[in-house]
Amino acid sequence: MKKIVLGFSGGLDTSYCVKYLSEDRGYEVHSVIVNTGGFTEEELEKIEAHAYALGVKTHTTVDAVSSYYDSIIRYLVYGNVLKNNTYPLSVSAERLSQALHIAEHAKKLHADAVAHGSTGAGNDQVRFDMIFHIMIPGVEIITPIRDLKLSREAEIAYLKDKGVQMNFEKAVYSINKGLWGTSVGGKETLSSKGILPEEAWPTQVTASEAREVKLSFTKGELTGVDDRSFGHPTEAIRYLQTIAGSYGIGRDIHVGDTIIGIKGRVGFEAAAPMVILKAHHALEKHVLTKWQLNWKDQLAQFYGNWLHEGQILDPVMRDIEAFLENSQETVTGEVFVQLLPYRFQVIGIESPHDLMNSRFGKYGEMNTGFTGEDVRGFSKIFGNQVSIHHLVNTKV
């Protein structure tokens, strides 16, 4: 019997895939779920039980939270990456981590085929397919929902006919939770106008009093919150989320271009990611030089766009990551942030690498490193070529 590895979430689409692949196609199905920070232990146990009830041969849970951060998220922080100046790549980044782990599992089991539950309408189908083609060339990719052009109603009817018992009620809002944010889709995001109502957001606002938090960065990575230190940045991210999430911070609507050429709209909440990115950027503005910041912005924008489009395996990404990591050598210090309902503001930073140092002058007041005569000569030389241009072309 041929083996197939199925990326499994326990939802309607992947539940259909188990039954279809095992009973209609005759495959020995091995399901795998890759946890990138969106599931509790209890949820993972329920998903495993559901997979076996559907008839999988084996089910594997991969804890990818730390590796997801180490291989992807930290570079998004180093680059202060926000897609279209808005979205911290919450879902698109984790899909790549999941695809890579599914491919590794298929290798380990010497699978004849690999499957995922993507439809033919979004980005995920491209991300999964492309990584599978690169990582496990020659292994057949089967996508029942896309290939059969199935409607939700058809999937439900099929599963009921097979005697499957599960919750077939469609949630009013589609929610995808991960370490780096939670996406929220509903009727309000299907058109170009509309905002999600308060009850649609997974994290409700319970904090009302202003609160100041201190974020400690070590070479660009969040290692402490207030007076608490953490062994791995994922722990710091999760802890900050428990604080900032209750303020309703990081809620927004992202309008983006899909890989397949259509535009889409999705809500998201990402309290910890948004606070971390803005705090990290504030620290960088103090400790990096003008041209470090300039080139980081350009490379990070490309990195975020190329990552969003699934190109995590392009070697240029390793080149950019090397630059980003090297740029963080002096990004160490504390950033002070005030949290308020639905917003936050960076109060300031403290760092031994702060280039805004009073020993060299105070902006707008005085300087100690040069004289007014130095500036007079510098200004003439600095504009010399432009002066020549104007003089030559005025005469012409």
Coordinates of C-alpha atoms in Angstrom, one line a residue:
M1 CA 0.0 0.0 0.0
K2 CA 1.4 3.4 -0.9
K3 CA 2.1 5.9 1.8
I4 CA 1.0 9.5 1.8
V5 CA 1.8 12.2 4.3
L6 CA -1.0 14.6 5.0
G7 CA -0.6 18.0 6.6
F8 CA -3.5 17.8 9.1
S9 CA -5.3 20.5 11.1
G10 CA -8.4 18.6 12.2
G11 CA -10.7 20.9 10.3
L12 CA -13.3 20.1 7.6
D13 CA -10.9 20.1 4.6
T14 CA -8.2 17.9 6.1
S15 CA -10.8 15.6 7.7
Y16 CA -12.2 15.1 4.2
C17 CA -8.7 14.4 2.9
V18 CA -8.1 11.5 5.3
K19 CA -11.3 9.7 4.3
Y20 CA -10.9 10.4 0.6
L21 CA -7.2 9.4 0.4
S22 CA -7.6 6.3 2.5
E23 CA -10.9 4.9 1.4
D24 CA -11.3 6.2 -2.1
R25 CA -7.7 6.3 -3.2
G26 CA -6.4 3.4 -1.2
Y27 CA -3.4 5.2 0.5
E28 CA -2.0 4.5 3.9
V29 CA -2.4 8.0 5.4
H30 CA 0.1 9.4 7.9
S31 CA -1.1 12.7 9.3
V32 CA 1.2 15.4 10.7
I33 CA 0.3 18.6 12.5
V34 CA 3.0 21.3 12.8
N35 CA 2.4 23.5 15.8
T36 CA 3.8 27.0 15.3
G37 CA 2.3 28.4 18.4
G38 CA -1.4 28.2 17.7
F39 CA -2.5 25.2 19.7
T40 CA -2.7 24.2 23.4
E41 CA -1.7 20.7 24.5
E42 CA -5.4 19.9 25.0
E43 CA -6.2 21.0 21.5
L44 CA -3.4 18.9 20.0
E45 CA -4.5 15.8 21.9
K46 CA -8.1 16.3 20.5
I47 CA -6.7 16.7 17.0
E48 CA -4.7 13.5 17.4
A49 CA -7.7 11.5 18.6
H50 CA -9.8 12.9 15.7
A51 CA -7.1 11.8 13.2
Y52 CA -7.1 8.3 14.5
A53 CA -10.9 8.1 14.5
L54 CA -10.8 9.1 10.9
G55 CA -8.5 6.2 10.1
V56 CA -4.9 7.4 9.8
K57 CA -2.2 4.9 10.1
T58 CA 0.0 7.2 12.2
H59 CA -0.3 10.8 13.5
T60 CA 2.6 13.0 14.4
T61 CA 2.7 16.3 16.3
V62 CA 5.7 18.5 15.5
D63 CA 6.6 21.2 18.1
A64 CA 8.0 23.8 15.7
V65 CA 7.6 26.9 17.9
S66 CA 11.3 27.4 18.7
S67 CA 12.5 26.4 15.2
Y68 CA 9.9 28.7 13.6
Y69 CA 11.3 31.6 15.6
D70 CA 14.9 30.7 15.0
S71 CA 14.6 30.2 11.2
I72 CA 12.0 32.9 10.3
I73 CA 10.6 35.2 13.0
R74 CA 13.9 36.6 14.3
Y75 CA 14.8 37.8 10.8
L76 CA 11.4 39.5 10.6
V77 CA 12.2 41.3 13.8
Y78 CA 15.8 42.2 12.7
G79 CA 14.2 43.7 9.5
N80 CA 11.2 45.3 11.2
V81 CA 9.2 43.6 8.5
L82 CA 5.6 44.7 8.0
K83 CA 3.9 43.7 4.7
N84 CA 2.5 46.9 3.1
N85 CA 3.6 48.8 6.2
T86 CA 0.8 47.0 8.1
Y87 CA 1.0 43.2 8.4
P88 CA 3.6 41.3 10.4
L89 CA 3.3 38.2 8.1
S90 CA 1.6 36.2 10.8
V91 CA 0.1 33.4 8.8
S92 CA 2.3 33.4 5.6
A93 CA 5.5 33.0 7.7
E94 CA 4.1 30.0 9.7
R95 CA 2.9 28.2 6.5
L96 CA 6.5 28.0 5.3
S97 CA 7.6 26.5 8.6
Q98 CA 4.8 24.0 8.4
A99 CA 5.5 23.1 4.8
L100 CA 9.2 22.5 5.5
H101 CA 8.4 20.2 8.5
I102 CA 5.7 18.2 6.4
A103 CA 8.3 17.7 3.7
E104 CA 10.8 16.4 6.2
H105 CA 8.2 14.0 7.6
A106 CA 7.5 12.7 4.1
K107 CA 11.3 12.1 3.6
K108 CA 11.5 10.3 7.0
L109 CA 8.6 7.9 6.1
H110 CA 9.8 7.5 2.5
A111 CA 6.3 8.5 1.4
D112 CA 5.1 8.0 -2.1
A113 CA 2.9 11.1 -2.0
V114 CA 2.2 14.2 0.1
A115 CA -1.1 16.0 0.5
H116 CA -2.5 19.3 1.9
G117 CA -6.0 20.7 2.2
S118 CA -5.6 24.0 0.4
T119 CA -8.2 25.2 -2.0
G120 CA -7.4 26.7 -5.4
A121 CA -8.2 30.3 -4.3
G122 CA -5.4 31.4 -2.0
N123 CA -1.6 31.7 -1.3
D124 CA -1.1 28.6 0.7
Q125 CA -1.5 26.2 -2.2
V126 CA 1.5 27.9 -3.9
R127 CA 3.6 27.9 -0.7
F128 CA 3.1 24.2 0.0
D129 CA 3.4 23.0 -3.5
M130 CA 6.6 25.0 -4.2
I131 CA 8.4 23.8 -1.1
F132 CA 7.3 20.2 -1.7
H133 CA 8.6 20.4 -5.3
I134 CA 12.0 21.7 -4.0
M135 CA 12.4 19.6 -0.8
I136 CA 10.9 16.3 -2.1
P137 CA 11.2 16.3 -5.9
G138 CA 9.4 13.4 -7.5
V139 CA 7.0 12.9 -4.6
E140 CA 3.4 13.3 -6.0
I141 CA 1.4 16.2 -4.5
I142 CA -2.3 15.5 -4.1
T143 CA -4.7 18.3 -3.1
P144 CA -8.3 16.8 -3.0
I145 CA -10.1 20.0 -2.2
R146 CA -8.4 21.9 -5.0
D147 CA -8.4 19.1 -7.5
L148 CA -12.0 18.1 -7.0
K149 CA -13.2 21.8 -6.7
L150 CA -15.2 20.8 -3.7
S151 CA -17.8 23.0 -1.9
R152 CA -18.1 23.0 1.8
E153 CA -21.5 21.4 1.5
A154 CA -20.1 18.6 -0.7
E155 CA -17.4 17.8 1.9
I156 CA -19.9 17.7 4.7
A157 CA -22.3 15.4 2.8
Y158 CA -19.4 13.1 2.0
L159 CA -18.2 12.9 5.6
K160 CA -21.7 12.3 7.0
D161 CA -22.1 9.5 4.4
K162 CA -18.9 8.0 5.8
G163 CA -20.3 8.1 9.3
V164 CA -17.9 10.8 10.5
Q165 CA -19.0 12.7 13.6
M166 CA -17.6 16.1 14.1
N167 CA -18.7 19.7 14.4
F168 CA -19.8 20.7 10.9
E169 CA -21.0 24.1 12.0
K170 CA -19.1 26.8 10.2
A171 CA -17.7 29.4 12.5
V172 CA -18.9 32.9 11.8
Y173 CA -15.2 34.0 11.7
S174 CA -12.2 32.0 10.4
I175 CA -9.4 32.3 12.9
N176 CA -5.8 31.2 12.5
K177 CA -3.6 31.6 15.6
G178 CA 0.1 31.4 15.8
L179 CA 3.1 32.7 17.7
W180 CA 3.5 35.8 15.5
G181 CA -0.2 36.8 15.4
T182 CA -3.8 35.7 14.7
S183 CA -5.7 36.2 11.4
V184 CA -9.4 36.8 11.5
G185 CA -11.6 36.5 8.4
G186 CA -15.4 37.1 8.1
K187 CA -18.0 38.7 6.0
E188 CA -16.6 42.1 6.7
T189 CA -13.3 41.3 5.1
L190 CA -14.8 39.8 1.9
S191 CA -15.3 43.2 0.3
S192 CA -13.3 46.5 0.2
K193 CA -15.3 48.1 3.0
G194 CA -16.0 46.9 6.5
I195 CA -14.5 46.5 9.9
L196 CA -14.6 43.5 12.2
P197 CA -17.0 44.0 15.2
E198 CA -15.6 43.8 18.7
E199 CA -16.9 40.3 19.3
A200 CA -15.0 39.0 16.3
W201 CA -11.6 39.6 17.8
P202 CA -10.3 36.5 19.7
T203 CA -8.7 38.6 22.4
Q204 CA -11.1 40.9 24.2
V205 CA -10.1 44.2 25.7
T206 CA -9.9 44.0 29.5
A207 CA -7.2 46.5 30.4
S208 CA -8.1 50.2 30.7
E209 CA -5.3 51.8 32.8
A210 CA -2.1 52.9 31.1
R211 CA 0.9 50.7 31.8
E212 CA 4.6 51.1 31.0
V213 CA 6.6 48.0 30.0
K214 CA 10.4 47.7 29.6
L215 CA 11.6 45.5 26.7
S216 CA 15.1 44.2 26.9
F217 CA 16.9 43.4 23.6
T218 CA 20.1 41.5 23.2
K219 CA 21.7 41.8 19.8
G220 CA 18.2 42.4 18.3
E221 CA 16.3 39.7 20.1
L222 CA 13.8 40.2 22.9
T223 CA 15.2 38.5 26.0
G224 CA 13.4 40.3 28.8
V225 CA 10.1 42.0 29.7
D226 CA 10.1 44.3 32.7
D227 CA 12.3 42.5 35.2
R228 CA 11.7 39.0 33.8
S229 CA 14.4 37.2 31.7
F230 CA 13.6 34.3 29.4
G231 CA 15.6 31.4 28.1
H232 CA 14.3 31.8 24.6
P233 CA 12.7 34.7 22.8
T234 CA 9.5 32.7 22.1
E235 CA 8.8 32.7 25.9
A236 CA 9.2 36.5 26.0
I237 CA 6.9 36.9 23.0
R238 CA 4.2 34.8 24.7
Y239 CA 4.6 36.7 28.0
L240 CA 4.3 40.1 26.3
Q241 CA 1.3 38.9 24.4
T242 CA -0.5 38.2 27.7
I243 CA 0.1 41.8 28.7
A244 CA -0.4 43.8 25.5
G245 CA -3.2 41.6 24.1
S246 CA -5.6 42.7 26.8
Y247 CA -5.3 46.3 25.5
G248 CA -6.6 45.5 22.1
I249 CA -3.2 46.5 20.6
G250 CA -2.2 45.3 17.2
R251 CA -5.6 45.0 15.6
D252 CA -5.9 46.0 12.0
I253 CA -7.0 45.0 8.5
H254 CA -4.4 44.0 5.9
V255 CA -5.0 44.5 2.2
G256 CA -2.6 42.5 0.2
D257 CA -1.7 41.1 -3.2
T258 CA -1.8 37.4 -3.4
I259 CA 0.8 35.3 -5.2
I260 CA -1.8 34.3 -7.7
G261 CA -2.6 37.9 -8.6
I262 CA -5.8 38.8 -6.8
K263 CA -6.1 41.2 -3.9
G264 CA -7.4 40.1 -0.5
R265 CA -8.4 41.5 2.8
V266 CA -8.0 40.0 6.2
G267 CA -8.2 41.1 9.8
F268 CA -5.5 40.3 12.3
E269 CA -4.4 40.9 15.9
A270 CA -0.8 40.9 16.8
A271 CA -0.2 42.7 20.0
A272 CA 3.2 41.4 20.9
P273 CA 4.6 41.4 17.4
M274 CA 3.6 45.0 16.8
V275 CA 5.0 46.3 20.1
I276 CA 8.2 44.3 19.5
L277 CA 8.7 45.5 16.0
K278 CA 8.2 49.2 16.8
A279 CA 10.3 49.0 20.0
H280 CA 13.1 47.2 18.1
H281 CA 13.0 49.8 15.3
A282 CA 13.2 52.6 17.9
L283 CA 16.3 51.0 19.5
E284 CA 17.9 50.6 16.0
K285 CA 17.4 54.2 15.2
H286 CA 19.6 55.1 18.2
V287 CA 22.3 52.6 17.8
L288 CA 22.8 52.1 14.0
T289 CA 24.3 54.4 11.5
K290 CA 22.3 56.2 8.7
W291 CA 23.4 53.8 6.0
Q292 CA 22.9 50.7 8.1
L293 CA 19.3 51.7 8.6
N294 CA 18.9 52.7 4.9
W295 CA 20.1 49.3 3.5
K296 CA 18.3 47.3 6.2
D297 CA 15.0 48.9 5.1
Q298 CA 15.6 48.1 1.5
L299 CA 16.7 44.5 2.0
A300 CA 14.1 43.8 4.7
Q301 CA 11.3 45.0 2.4
F302 CA 12.4 42.5 -0.3
Y303 CA 12.9 39.8 2.3
G304 CA 9.4 40.2 3.6
N305 CA 7.8 40.2 0.2
W306 CA 9.8 37.2 -1.0
L307 CA 9.0 35.3 2.2
H308 CA 5.3 36.1 1.8
E309 CA 5.4 34.6 -1.7
G310 CA 6.9 31.3 -0.3
Q311 CA 10.5 31.8 -1.5
I312 CA 12.1 30.9 1.8
L313 CA 14.4 28.4 0.1
D314 CA 15.9 30.9 -2.3
P315 CA 19.6 31.3 -1.4
V316 CA 19.3 35.0 -1.6
M317 CA 17.3 34.8 1.6
R318 CA 20.3 33.3 3.4
D319 CA 22.4 36.2 2.1
I320 CA 20.0 38.8 3.4
E321 CA 19.7 36.9 6.7
A322 CA 23.5 37.1 7.1
F323 CA 23.3 40.9 6.6
L324 CA 20.4 41.3 9.0
E325 CA 22.1 39.2 11.7
N326 CA 25.4 41.1 11.4
S327 CA 23.5 44.4 11.7
Q328 CA 22.3 43.5 15.1
E329 CA 25.7 43.4 16.8
T330 CA 25.0 46.7 18.7
V331 CA 21.2 46.4 19.0
T332 CA 21.2 45.8 22.7
G333 CA 19.4 47.9 25.3
E334 CA 16.1 48.6 26.9
V335 CA 13.1 50.2 25.3
F336 CA 10.3 51.7 27.3
V337 CA 6.8 51.5 25.9
Q338 CA 3.5 52.8 27.3
L339 CA 0.5 50.6 26.7
L340 CA -3.0 52.1 26.4
P341 CA -6.3 50.8 25.1
Y342 CA -6.0 50.1 21.4
R343 CA -2.6 51.9 21.0
F344 CA 0.9 52.2 22.4
Q345 CA 3.8 54.6 22.2
V346 CA 7.5 54.2 22.6
I347 CA 8.8 56.5 25.4
G348 CA 12.5 56.1 24.8
I349 CA 15.5 53.8 25.0
E350 CA 18.6 53.2 27.1
S351 CA 21.6 51.5 25.5
P352 CA 25.4 51.6 25.9
H353 CA 25.6 51.8 22.1
D354 CA 23.3 54.9 21.9
L355 CA 24.8 57.2 19.2
M356 CA 22.6 60.1 20.5
N357 CA 25.4 60.9 23.0
S358 CA 25.6 64.3 24.6
R359 CA 29.4 64.2 24.5
F360 CA 29.2 64.9 20.8
G361 CA 26.6 67.7 20.9
K362 CA 22.9 68.3 21.4
Y363 CA 20.7 68.5 18.3
G364 CA 19.5 72.0 17.6
E365 CA 21.6 73.5 20.4
M366 CA 25.4 73.0 20.2
N367 CA 28.1 70.7 19.0
T368 CA 31.4 69.7 20.5
G369 CA 33.0 67.8 17.6
F370 CA 33.4 70.6 15.0
T371 CA 33.1 74.4 14.6
G372 CA 30.9 76.7 12.6
E373 CA 33.8 77.3 10.2
D374 CA 34.1 73.6 9.6
V375 CA 30.5 73.5 8.6
R376 CA 30.9 76.5 6.3
G377 CA 33.6 74.7 4.3
F378 CA 31.8 71.4 4.4
S379 CA 28.6 72.9 3.0
K380 CA 30.5 74.4 0.0
I381 CA 32.2 71.1 -0.8
F382 CA 29.2 68.9 -0.2
G383 CA 27.1 70.9 -2.7
N384 CA 30.0 71.4 -5.2
Q385 CA 28.9 69.1 -8.0
V386 CA 25.3 70.4 -8.0
S387 CA 26.7 74.0 -8.0
I388 CA 28.8 73.1 -11.1
H389 CA 25.8 71.6 -12.8
H390 CA 23.7 74.7 -12.3
L391 CA 26.5 77.1 -13.4
V392 CA 27.2 75.1 -16.6
N393 CA 23.6 74.7 -17.6
T394 CA 22.7 78.3 -16.8
K395 CA 25.3 79.5 -19.2
V396 CA 24.1 77.0 -21.9

